[in-house]
mmCIF file of C-alpha atoms in Angstrom:
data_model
loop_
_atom_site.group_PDB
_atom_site.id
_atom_site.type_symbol
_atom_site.label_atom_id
_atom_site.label_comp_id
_atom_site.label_asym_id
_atom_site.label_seq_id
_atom_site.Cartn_x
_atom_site.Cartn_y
_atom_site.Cartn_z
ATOM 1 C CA UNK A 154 11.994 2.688 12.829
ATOM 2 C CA UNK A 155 9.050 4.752 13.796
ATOM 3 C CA UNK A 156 5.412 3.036 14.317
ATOM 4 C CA UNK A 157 2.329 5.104 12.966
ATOM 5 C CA UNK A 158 -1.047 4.366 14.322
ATOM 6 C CA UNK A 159 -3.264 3.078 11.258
ATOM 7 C CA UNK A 160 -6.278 5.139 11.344
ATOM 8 C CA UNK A 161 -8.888 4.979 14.387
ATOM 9 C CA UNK A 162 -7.508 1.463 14.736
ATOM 10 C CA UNK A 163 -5.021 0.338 17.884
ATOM 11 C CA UNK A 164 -2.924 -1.052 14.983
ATOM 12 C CA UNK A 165 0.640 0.714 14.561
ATOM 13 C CA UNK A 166 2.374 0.066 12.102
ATOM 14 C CA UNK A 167 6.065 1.074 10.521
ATOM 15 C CA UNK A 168 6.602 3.822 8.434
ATOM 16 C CA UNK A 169 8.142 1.830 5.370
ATOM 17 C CA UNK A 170 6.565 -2.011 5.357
ATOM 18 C CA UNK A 171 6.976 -4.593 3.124
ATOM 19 C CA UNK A 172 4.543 -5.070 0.061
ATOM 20 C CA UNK A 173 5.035 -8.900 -0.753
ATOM 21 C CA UNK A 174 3.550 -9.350 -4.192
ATOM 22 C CA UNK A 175 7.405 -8.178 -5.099
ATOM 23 C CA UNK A 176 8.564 -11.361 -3.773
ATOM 24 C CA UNK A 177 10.499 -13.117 -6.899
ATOM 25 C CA UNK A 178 13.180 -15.265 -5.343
ATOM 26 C CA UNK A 179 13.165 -19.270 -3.712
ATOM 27 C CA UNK A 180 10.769 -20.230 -0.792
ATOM 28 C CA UNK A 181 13.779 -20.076 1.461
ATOM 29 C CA UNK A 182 14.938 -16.856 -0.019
ATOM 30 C CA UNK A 183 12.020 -14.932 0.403
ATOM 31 C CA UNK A 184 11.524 -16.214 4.264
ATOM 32 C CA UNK A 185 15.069 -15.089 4.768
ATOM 33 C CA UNK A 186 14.210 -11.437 3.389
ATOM 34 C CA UNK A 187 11.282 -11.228 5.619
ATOM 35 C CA UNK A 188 12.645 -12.263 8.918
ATOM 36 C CA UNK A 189 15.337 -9.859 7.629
ATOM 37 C CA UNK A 190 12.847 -6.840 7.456
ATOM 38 C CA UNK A 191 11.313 -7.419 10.654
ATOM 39 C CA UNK A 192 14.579 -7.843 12.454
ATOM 40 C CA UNK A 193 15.439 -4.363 10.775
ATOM 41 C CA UNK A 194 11.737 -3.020 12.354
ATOM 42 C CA UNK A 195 9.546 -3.503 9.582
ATOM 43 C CA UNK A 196 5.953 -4.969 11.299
ATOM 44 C CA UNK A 197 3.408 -4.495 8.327
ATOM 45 C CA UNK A 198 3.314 -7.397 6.173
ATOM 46 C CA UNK A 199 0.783 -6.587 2.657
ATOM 47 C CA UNK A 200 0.012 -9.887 0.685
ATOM 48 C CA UNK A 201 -3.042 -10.497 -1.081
ATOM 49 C CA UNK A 202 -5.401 -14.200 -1.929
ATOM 50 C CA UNK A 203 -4.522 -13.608 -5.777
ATOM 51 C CA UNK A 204 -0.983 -12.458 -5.419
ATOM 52 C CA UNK A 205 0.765 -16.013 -6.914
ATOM 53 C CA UNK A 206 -2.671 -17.438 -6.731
ATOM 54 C CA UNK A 207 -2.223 -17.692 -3.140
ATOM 55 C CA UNK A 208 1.342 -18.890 -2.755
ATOM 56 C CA UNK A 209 2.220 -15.393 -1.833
ATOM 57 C CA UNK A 210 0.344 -15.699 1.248
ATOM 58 C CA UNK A 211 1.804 -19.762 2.068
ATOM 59 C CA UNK A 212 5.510 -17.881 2.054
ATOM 60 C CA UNK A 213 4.676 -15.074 4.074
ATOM 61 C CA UNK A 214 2.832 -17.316 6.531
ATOM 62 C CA UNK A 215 5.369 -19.615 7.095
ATOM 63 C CA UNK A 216 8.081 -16.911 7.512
ATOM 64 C CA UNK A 217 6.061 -15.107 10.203
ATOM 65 C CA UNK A 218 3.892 -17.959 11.592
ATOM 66 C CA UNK A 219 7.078 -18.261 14.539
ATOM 67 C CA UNK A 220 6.199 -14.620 15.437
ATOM 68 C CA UNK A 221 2.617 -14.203 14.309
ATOM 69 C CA UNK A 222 2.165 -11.862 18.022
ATOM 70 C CA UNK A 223 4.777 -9.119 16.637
ATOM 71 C CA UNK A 224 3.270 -8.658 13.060
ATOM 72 C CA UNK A 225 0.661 -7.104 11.464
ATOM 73 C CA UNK A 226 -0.168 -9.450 8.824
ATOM 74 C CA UNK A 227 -2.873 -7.578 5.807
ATOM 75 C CA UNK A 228 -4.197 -9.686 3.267
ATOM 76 C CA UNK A 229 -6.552 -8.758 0.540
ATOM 77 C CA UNK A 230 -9.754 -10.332 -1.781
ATOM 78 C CA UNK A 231 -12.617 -9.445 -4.083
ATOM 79 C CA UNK A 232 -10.321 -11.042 -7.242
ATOM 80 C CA UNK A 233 -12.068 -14.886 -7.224
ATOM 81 C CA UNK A 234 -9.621 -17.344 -9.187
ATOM 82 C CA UNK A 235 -11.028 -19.038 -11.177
ATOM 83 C CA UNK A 236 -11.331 -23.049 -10.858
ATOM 84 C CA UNK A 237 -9.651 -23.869 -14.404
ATOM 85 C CA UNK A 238 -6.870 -21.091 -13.633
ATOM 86 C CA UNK A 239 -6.868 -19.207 -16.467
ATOM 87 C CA UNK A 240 -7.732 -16.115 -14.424
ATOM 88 C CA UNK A 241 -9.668 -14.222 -12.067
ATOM 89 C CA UNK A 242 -13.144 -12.599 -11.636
ATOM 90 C CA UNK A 243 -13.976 -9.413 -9.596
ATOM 91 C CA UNK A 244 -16.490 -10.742 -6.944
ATOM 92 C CA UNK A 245 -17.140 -8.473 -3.713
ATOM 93 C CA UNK A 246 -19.942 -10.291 -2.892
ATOM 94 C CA UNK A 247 -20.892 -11.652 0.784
ATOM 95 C CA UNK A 248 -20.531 -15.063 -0.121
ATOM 96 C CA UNK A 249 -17.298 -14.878 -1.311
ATOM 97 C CA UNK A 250 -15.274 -12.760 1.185
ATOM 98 C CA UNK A 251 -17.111 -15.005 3.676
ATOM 99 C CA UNK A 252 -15.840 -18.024 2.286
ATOM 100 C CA UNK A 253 -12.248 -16.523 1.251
ATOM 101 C CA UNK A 254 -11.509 -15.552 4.245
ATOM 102 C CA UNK A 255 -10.976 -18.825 5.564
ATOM 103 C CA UNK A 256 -8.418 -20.133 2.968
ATOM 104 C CA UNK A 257 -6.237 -16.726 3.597
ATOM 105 C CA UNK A 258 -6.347 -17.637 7.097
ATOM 106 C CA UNK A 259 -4.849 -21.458 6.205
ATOM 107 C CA UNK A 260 -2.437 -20.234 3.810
ATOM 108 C CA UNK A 261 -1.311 -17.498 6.485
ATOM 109 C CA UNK A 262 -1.044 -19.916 9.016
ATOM 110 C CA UNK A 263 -3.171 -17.908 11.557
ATOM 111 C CA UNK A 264 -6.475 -17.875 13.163
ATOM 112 C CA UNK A 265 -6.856 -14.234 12.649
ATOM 113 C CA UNK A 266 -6.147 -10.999 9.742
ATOM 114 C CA UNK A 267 -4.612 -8.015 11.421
ATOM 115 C CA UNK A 268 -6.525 -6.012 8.272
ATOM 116 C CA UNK A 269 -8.762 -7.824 5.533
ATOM 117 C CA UNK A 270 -8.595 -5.349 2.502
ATOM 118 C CA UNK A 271 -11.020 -5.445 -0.465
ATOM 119 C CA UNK A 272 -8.844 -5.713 -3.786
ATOM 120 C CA UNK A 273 -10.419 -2.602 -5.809
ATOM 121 C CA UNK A 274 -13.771 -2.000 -6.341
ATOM 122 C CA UNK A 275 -16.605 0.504 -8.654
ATOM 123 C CA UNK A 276 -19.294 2.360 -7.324
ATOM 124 C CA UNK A 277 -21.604 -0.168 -9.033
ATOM 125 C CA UNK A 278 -20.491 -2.782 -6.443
ATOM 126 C CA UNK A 279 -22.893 -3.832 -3.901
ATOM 127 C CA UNK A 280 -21.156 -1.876 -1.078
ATOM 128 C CA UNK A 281 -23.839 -2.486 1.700
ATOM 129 C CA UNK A 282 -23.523 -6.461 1.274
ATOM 130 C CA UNK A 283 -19.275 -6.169 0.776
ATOM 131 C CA UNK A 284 -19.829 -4.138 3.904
ATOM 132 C CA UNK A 285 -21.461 -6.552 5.995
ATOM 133 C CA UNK A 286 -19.284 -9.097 4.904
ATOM 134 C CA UNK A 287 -16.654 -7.368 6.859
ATOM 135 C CA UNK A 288 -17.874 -6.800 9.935
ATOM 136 C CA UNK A 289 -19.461 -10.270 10.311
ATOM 137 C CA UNK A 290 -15.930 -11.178 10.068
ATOM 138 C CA UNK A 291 -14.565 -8.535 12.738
ATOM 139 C CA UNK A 292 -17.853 -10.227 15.173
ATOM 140 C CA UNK A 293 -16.651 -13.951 14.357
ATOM 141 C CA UNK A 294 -12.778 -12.406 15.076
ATOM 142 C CA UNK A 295 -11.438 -13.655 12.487
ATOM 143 C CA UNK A 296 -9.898 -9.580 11.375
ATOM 144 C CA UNK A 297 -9.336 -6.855 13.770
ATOM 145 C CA UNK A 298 -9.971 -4.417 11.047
ATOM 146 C CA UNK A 299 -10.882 -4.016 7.578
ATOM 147 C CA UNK A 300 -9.693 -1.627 4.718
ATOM 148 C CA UNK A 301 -9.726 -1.014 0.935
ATOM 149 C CA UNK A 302 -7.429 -0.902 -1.593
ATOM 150 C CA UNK A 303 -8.600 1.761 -4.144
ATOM 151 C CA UNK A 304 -7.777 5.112 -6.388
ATOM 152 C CA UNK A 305 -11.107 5.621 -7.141
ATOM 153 C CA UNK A 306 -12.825 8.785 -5.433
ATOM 154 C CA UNK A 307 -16.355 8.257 -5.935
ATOM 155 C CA UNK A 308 -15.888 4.543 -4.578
ATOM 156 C CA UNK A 309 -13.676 5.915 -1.568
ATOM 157 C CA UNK A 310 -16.152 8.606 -0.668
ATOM 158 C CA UNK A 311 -19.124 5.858 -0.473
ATOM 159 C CA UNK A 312 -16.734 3.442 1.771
ATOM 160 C CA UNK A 313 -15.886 6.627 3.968
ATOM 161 C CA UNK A 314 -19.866 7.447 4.493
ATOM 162 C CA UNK A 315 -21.028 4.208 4.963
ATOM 163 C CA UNK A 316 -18.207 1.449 6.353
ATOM 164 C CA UNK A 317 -15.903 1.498 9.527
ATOM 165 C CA UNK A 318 -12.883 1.193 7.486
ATOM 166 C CA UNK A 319 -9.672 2.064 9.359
ATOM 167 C CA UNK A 320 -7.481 2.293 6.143
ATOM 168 C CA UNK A 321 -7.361 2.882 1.992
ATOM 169 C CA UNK A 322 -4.677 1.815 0.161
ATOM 170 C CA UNK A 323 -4.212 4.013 -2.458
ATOM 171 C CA UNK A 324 -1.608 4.932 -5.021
ATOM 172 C CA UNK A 325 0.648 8.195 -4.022
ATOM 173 C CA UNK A 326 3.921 9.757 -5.467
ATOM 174 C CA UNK A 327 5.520 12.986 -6.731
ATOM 175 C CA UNK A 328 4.373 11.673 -9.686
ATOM 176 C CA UNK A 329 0.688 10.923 -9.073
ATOM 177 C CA UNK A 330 -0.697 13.787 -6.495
ATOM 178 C CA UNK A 331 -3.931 13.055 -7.941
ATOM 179 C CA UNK A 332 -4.559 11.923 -3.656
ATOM 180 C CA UNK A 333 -3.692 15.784 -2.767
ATOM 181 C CA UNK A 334 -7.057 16.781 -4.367
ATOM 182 C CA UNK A 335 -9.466 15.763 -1.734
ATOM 183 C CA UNK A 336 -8.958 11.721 -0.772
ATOM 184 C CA UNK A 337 -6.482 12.410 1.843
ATOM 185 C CA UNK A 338 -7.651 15.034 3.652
ATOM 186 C CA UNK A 339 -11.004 13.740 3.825
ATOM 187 C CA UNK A 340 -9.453 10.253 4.852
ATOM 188 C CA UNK A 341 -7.625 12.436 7.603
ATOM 189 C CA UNK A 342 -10.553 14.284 8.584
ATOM 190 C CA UNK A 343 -12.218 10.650 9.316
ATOM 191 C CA UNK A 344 -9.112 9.236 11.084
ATOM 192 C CA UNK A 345 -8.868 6.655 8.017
ATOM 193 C CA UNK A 346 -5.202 5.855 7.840
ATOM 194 C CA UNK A 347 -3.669 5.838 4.358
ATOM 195 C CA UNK A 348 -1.223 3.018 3.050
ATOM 196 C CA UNK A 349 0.338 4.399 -0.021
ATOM 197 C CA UNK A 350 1.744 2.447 -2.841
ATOM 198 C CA UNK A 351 4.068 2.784 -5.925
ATOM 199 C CA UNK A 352 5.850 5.996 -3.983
ATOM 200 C CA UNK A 353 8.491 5.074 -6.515
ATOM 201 C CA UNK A 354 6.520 5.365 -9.659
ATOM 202 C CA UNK A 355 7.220 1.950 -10.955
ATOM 203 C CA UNK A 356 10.838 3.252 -10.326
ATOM 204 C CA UNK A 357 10.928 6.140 -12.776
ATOM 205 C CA UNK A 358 11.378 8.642 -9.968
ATOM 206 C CA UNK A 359 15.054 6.685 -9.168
ATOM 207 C CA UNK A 360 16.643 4.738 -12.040
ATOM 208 C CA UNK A 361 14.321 3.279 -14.792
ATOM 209 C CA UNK A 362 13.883 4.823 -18.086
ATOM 210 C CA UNK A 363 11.663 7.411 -18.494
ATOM 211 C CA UNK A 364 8.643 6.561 -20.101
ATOM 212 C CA UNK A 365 4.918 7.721 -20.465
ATOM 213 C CA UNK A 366 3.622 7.869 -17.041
ATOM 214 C CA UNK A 367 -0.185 8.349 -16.391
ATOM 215 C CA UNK A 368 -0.785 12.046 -17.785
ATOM 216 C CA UNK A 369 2.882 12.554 -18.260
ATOM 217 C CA UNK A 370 4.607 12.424 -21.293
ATOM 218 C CA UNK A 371 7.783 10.412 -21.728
ATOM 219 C CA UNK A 372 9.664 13.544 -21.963
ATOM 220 C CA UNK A 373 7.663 15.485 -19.262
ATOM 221 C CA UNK A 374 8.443 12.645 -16.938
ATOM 222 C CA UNK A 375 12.687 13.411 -18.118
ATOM 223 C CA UNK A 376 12.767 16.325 -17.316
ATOM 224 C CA UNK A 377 11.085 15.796 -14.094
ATOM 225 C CA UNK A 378 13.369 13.025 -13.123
ATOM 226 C CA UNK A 379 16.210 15.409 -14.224
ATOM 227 C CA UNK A 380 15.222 18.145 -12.071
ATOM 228 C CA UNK A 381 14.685 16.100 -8.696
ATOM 229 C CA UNK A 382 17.729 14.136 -9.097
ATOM 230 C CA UNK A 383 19.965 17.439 -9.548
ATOM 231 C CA UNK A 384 17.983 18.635 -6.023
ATOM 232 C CA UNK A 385 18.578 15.566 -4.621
ATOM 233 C CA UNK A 386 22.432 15.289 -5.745
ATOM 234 C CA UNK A 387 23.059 11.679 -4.991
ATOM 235 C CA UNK A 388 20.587 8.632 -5.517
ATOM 236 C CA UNK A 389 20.664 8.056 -1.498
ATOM 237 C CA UNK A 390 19.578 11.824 -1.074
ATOM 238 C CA UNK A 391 17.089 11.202 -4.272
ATOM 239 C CA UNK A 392 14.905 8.287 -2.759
ATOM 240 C CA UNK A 393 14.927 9.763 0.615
ATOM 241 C CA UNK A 394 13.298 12.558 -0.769
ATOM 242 C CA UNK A 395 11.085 10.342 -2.445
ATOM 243 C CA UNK A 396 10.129 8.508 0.146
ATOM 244 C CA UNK A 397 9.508 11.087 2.932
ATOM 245 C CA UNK A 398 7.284 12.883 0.456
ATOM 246 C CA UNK A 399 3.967 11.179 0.754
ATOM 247 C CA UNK A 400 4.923 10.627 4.389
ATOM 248 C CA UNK A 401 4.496 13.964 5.345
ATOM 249 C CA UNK A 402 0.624 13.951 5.207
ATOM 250 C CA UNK A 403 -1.099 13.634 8.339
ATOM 251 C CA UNK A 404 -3.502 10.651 6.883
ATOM 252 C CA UNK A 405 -0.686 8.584 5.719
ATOM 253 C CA UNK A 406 0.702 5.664 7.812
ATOM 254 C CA UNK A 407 2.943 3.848 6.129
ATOM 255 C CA UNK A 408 4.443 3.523 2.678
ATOM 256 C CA UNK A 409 4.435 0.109 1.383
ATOM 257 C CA UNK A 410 7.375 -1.034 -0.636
ATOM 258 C CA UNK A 411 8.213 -3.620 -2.836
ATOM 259 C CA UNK A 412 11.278 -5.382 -1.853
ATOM 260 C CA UNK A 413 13.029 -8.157 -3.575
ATOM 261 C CA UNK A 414 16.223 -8.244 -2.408
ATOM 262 C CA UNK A 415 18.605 -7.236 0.880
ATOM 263 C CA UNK A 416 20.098 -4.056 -0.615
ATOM 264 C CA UNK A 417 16.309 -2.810 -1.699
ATOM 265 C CA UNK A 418 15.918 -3.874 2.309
ATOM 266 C CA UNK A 419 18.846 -1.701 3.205
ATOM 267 C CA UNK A 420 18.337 1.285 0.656
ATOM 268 C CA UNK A 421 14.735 1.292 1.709
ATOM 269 C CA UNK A 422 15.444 0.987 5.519
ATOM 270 C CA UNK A 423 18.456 4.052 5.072
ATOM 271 C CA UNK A 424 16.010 6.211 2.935
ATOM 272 C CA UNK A 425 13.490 6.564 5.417
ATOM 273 C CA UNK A 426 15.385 7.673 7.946
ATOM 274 C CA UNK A 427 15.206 11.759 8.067
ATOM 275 C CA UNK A 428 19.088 12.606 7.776
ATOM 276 C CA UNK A 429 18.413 16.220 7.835
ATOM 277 C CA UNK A 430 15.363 16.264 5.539
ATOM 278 C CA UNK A 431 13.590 19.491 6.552
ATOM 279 C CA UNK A 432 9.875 20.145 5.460
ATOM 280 C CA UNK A 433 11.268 22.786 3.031
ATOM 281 C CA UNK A 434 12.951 20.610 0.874
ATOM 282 C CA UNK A 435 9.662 18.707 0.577
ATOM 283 C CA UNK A 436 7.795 21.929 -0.278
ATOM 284 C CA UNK A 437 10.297 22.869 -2.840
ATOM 285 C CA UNK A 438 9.823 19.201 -4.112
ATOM 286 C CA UNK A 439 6.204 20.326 -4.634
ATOM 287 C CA UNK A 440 6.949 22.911 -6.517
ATOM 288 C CA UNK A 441 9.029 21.074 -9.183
ATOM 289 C CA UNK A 442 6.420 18.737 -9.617
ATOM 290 C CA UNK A 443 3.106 20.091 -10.672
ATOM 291 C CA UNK A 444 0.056 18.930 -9.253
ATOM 292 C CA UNK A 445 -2.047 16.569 -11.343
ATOM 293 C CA UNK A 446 -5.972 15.165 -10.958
ATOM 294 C CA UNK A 447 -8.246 12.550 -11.541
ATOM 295 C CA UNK A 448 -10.257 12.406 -14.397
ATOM 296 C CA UNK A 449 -12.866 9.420 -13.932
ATOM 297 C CA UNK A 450 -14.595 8.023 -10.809
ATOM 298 C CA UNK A 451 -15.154 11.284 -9.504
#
């Protein structure tokens, strides 16, 4: 496994770590599948306050708790659950990532959040206040670092000017180069480390039916899937490929996946391995696939 440094942080983290809201399985289960990733190298560990209305983080604190020194537990908030629990509210406010903070911490069964992430966000948010939220919690020590978990230009642009962010999580596949445009090289060009998400297109780039897929058609998005899997020539080749593709940008640190299950572990673990993948192959990749953009939040 190779360790990427996340941003202008001292955090490194793995190439490939493990996005926990896929976690389906038994308590026991899903401890076993963790331990399992770390022992196999994996060190970044993404949950989130609303993920399971918090349960998500209970599990993932109580597998790592034992080695809380070797991971790099992320967590995320701004989504307030509401007290009846028939949903959640968007709330960036101070008050609330102030007070939040402290029942992640519980649940994760630590005294500390490698990286505190705020869940979304619009540019009508009050950024200054969601921003001082944040780095009264890096002064009180309970985060090393904070990030944000957004697709949304204009919003990532205002974060970049005014915040010490040290990472965006943000959306990135063959499928959805929308990142290519300007977000990650203006991330890079601020030493803002990039954790991408859904590299796998909600898993129409390996396996699952082809379907309408953001601006492409459900028969666009066959015929792309037909294309890379004939370049590829096996399904091992295939989500290498996919895999090593968003990796190749300089901002990017690590691509989080969704496991559920050892052979997703091992498939994911094999994949990301080079095996001969040569930056040509990638360019040809980006040649089959044609570029797209986004449209709102500009």
């Amino acid at each position: 496994m190779k360790y990427r440094k996340l941003g202008k942080s001292e955090i490194k983290v793995s190439e490939v770590s493990f996005g926990c809201m896929s976690l389906k399985g038994g308590e026991q289960e899903n401890i076993t599948l963790l331990n399992r990733a770390f022992e196999e190298g994996i060190n970044y560990f993404d949950t989130a306050d609303l993920y399971d209305a918090g349960e998500n983080e209970k599990v993932v604190g109580k597998a790592l708790e034992s080695k809380r020194d070797q991971v790099i537990l992320a967590t995320k908030v701004g989504n307030q659950m509401r007290p009846d629990g028939s949903g959640w509210d968007w709330n960036p406010s101070k008050s609330h990532i102030l007070n939040a903070v402290d029942e992640s911490l519980k649940r994760l069964r630590t005294d500390y959040i490698d990286l505190y992430q705020l869940h979304g966000g619009t540019i009508e948010d009050p950024i200054d206040e969601t921003i001082e939220a944040f780095e009264i919690l890096k002064d009180q020590g309970k985060i090393r670092e904070y990030g944000i978990s957004s697709i949304r230009p204009n919003v990532i642009k205002a974060y970049v000017e005014k915040s010490n962010i040290v990472s965006v999580m943000m959306q990135y596949s063959l499928f959805d180069r929308r990142p290519e445009e300007t977000c990650l090289d203006l991330l890079a060009n601020h030493d803002i480390g990039v954790l991408v998400r859904g590299a796998y297109a909600k898993g129409l780039l390996l396996d699952k039916p082809a379907k309408e897929y953001l601006n492409w058609s459900k028969e666009e998005v066959k015929d792309l899937v037909k294309q890379l899997h004939a370049f590829g020539k096996n399904m091992d080749r295939t989500r290498q490929l996919v895999l090593q593709y968003p990796l190749q940008h300089k901002a990017v640190a690590s691509v989080v996946s969704g496991i559920r299950t050892e052979v997703q572990l091992m498939e994911t673990l094999e994949a990301i391995k080079e095996n001969g993948t040569l930056p040509k192959d990638l360019d040809q990749l980006s040649e089959i696939f044609p570029k797209n953009y986004y449209q709102n939040h500009r």
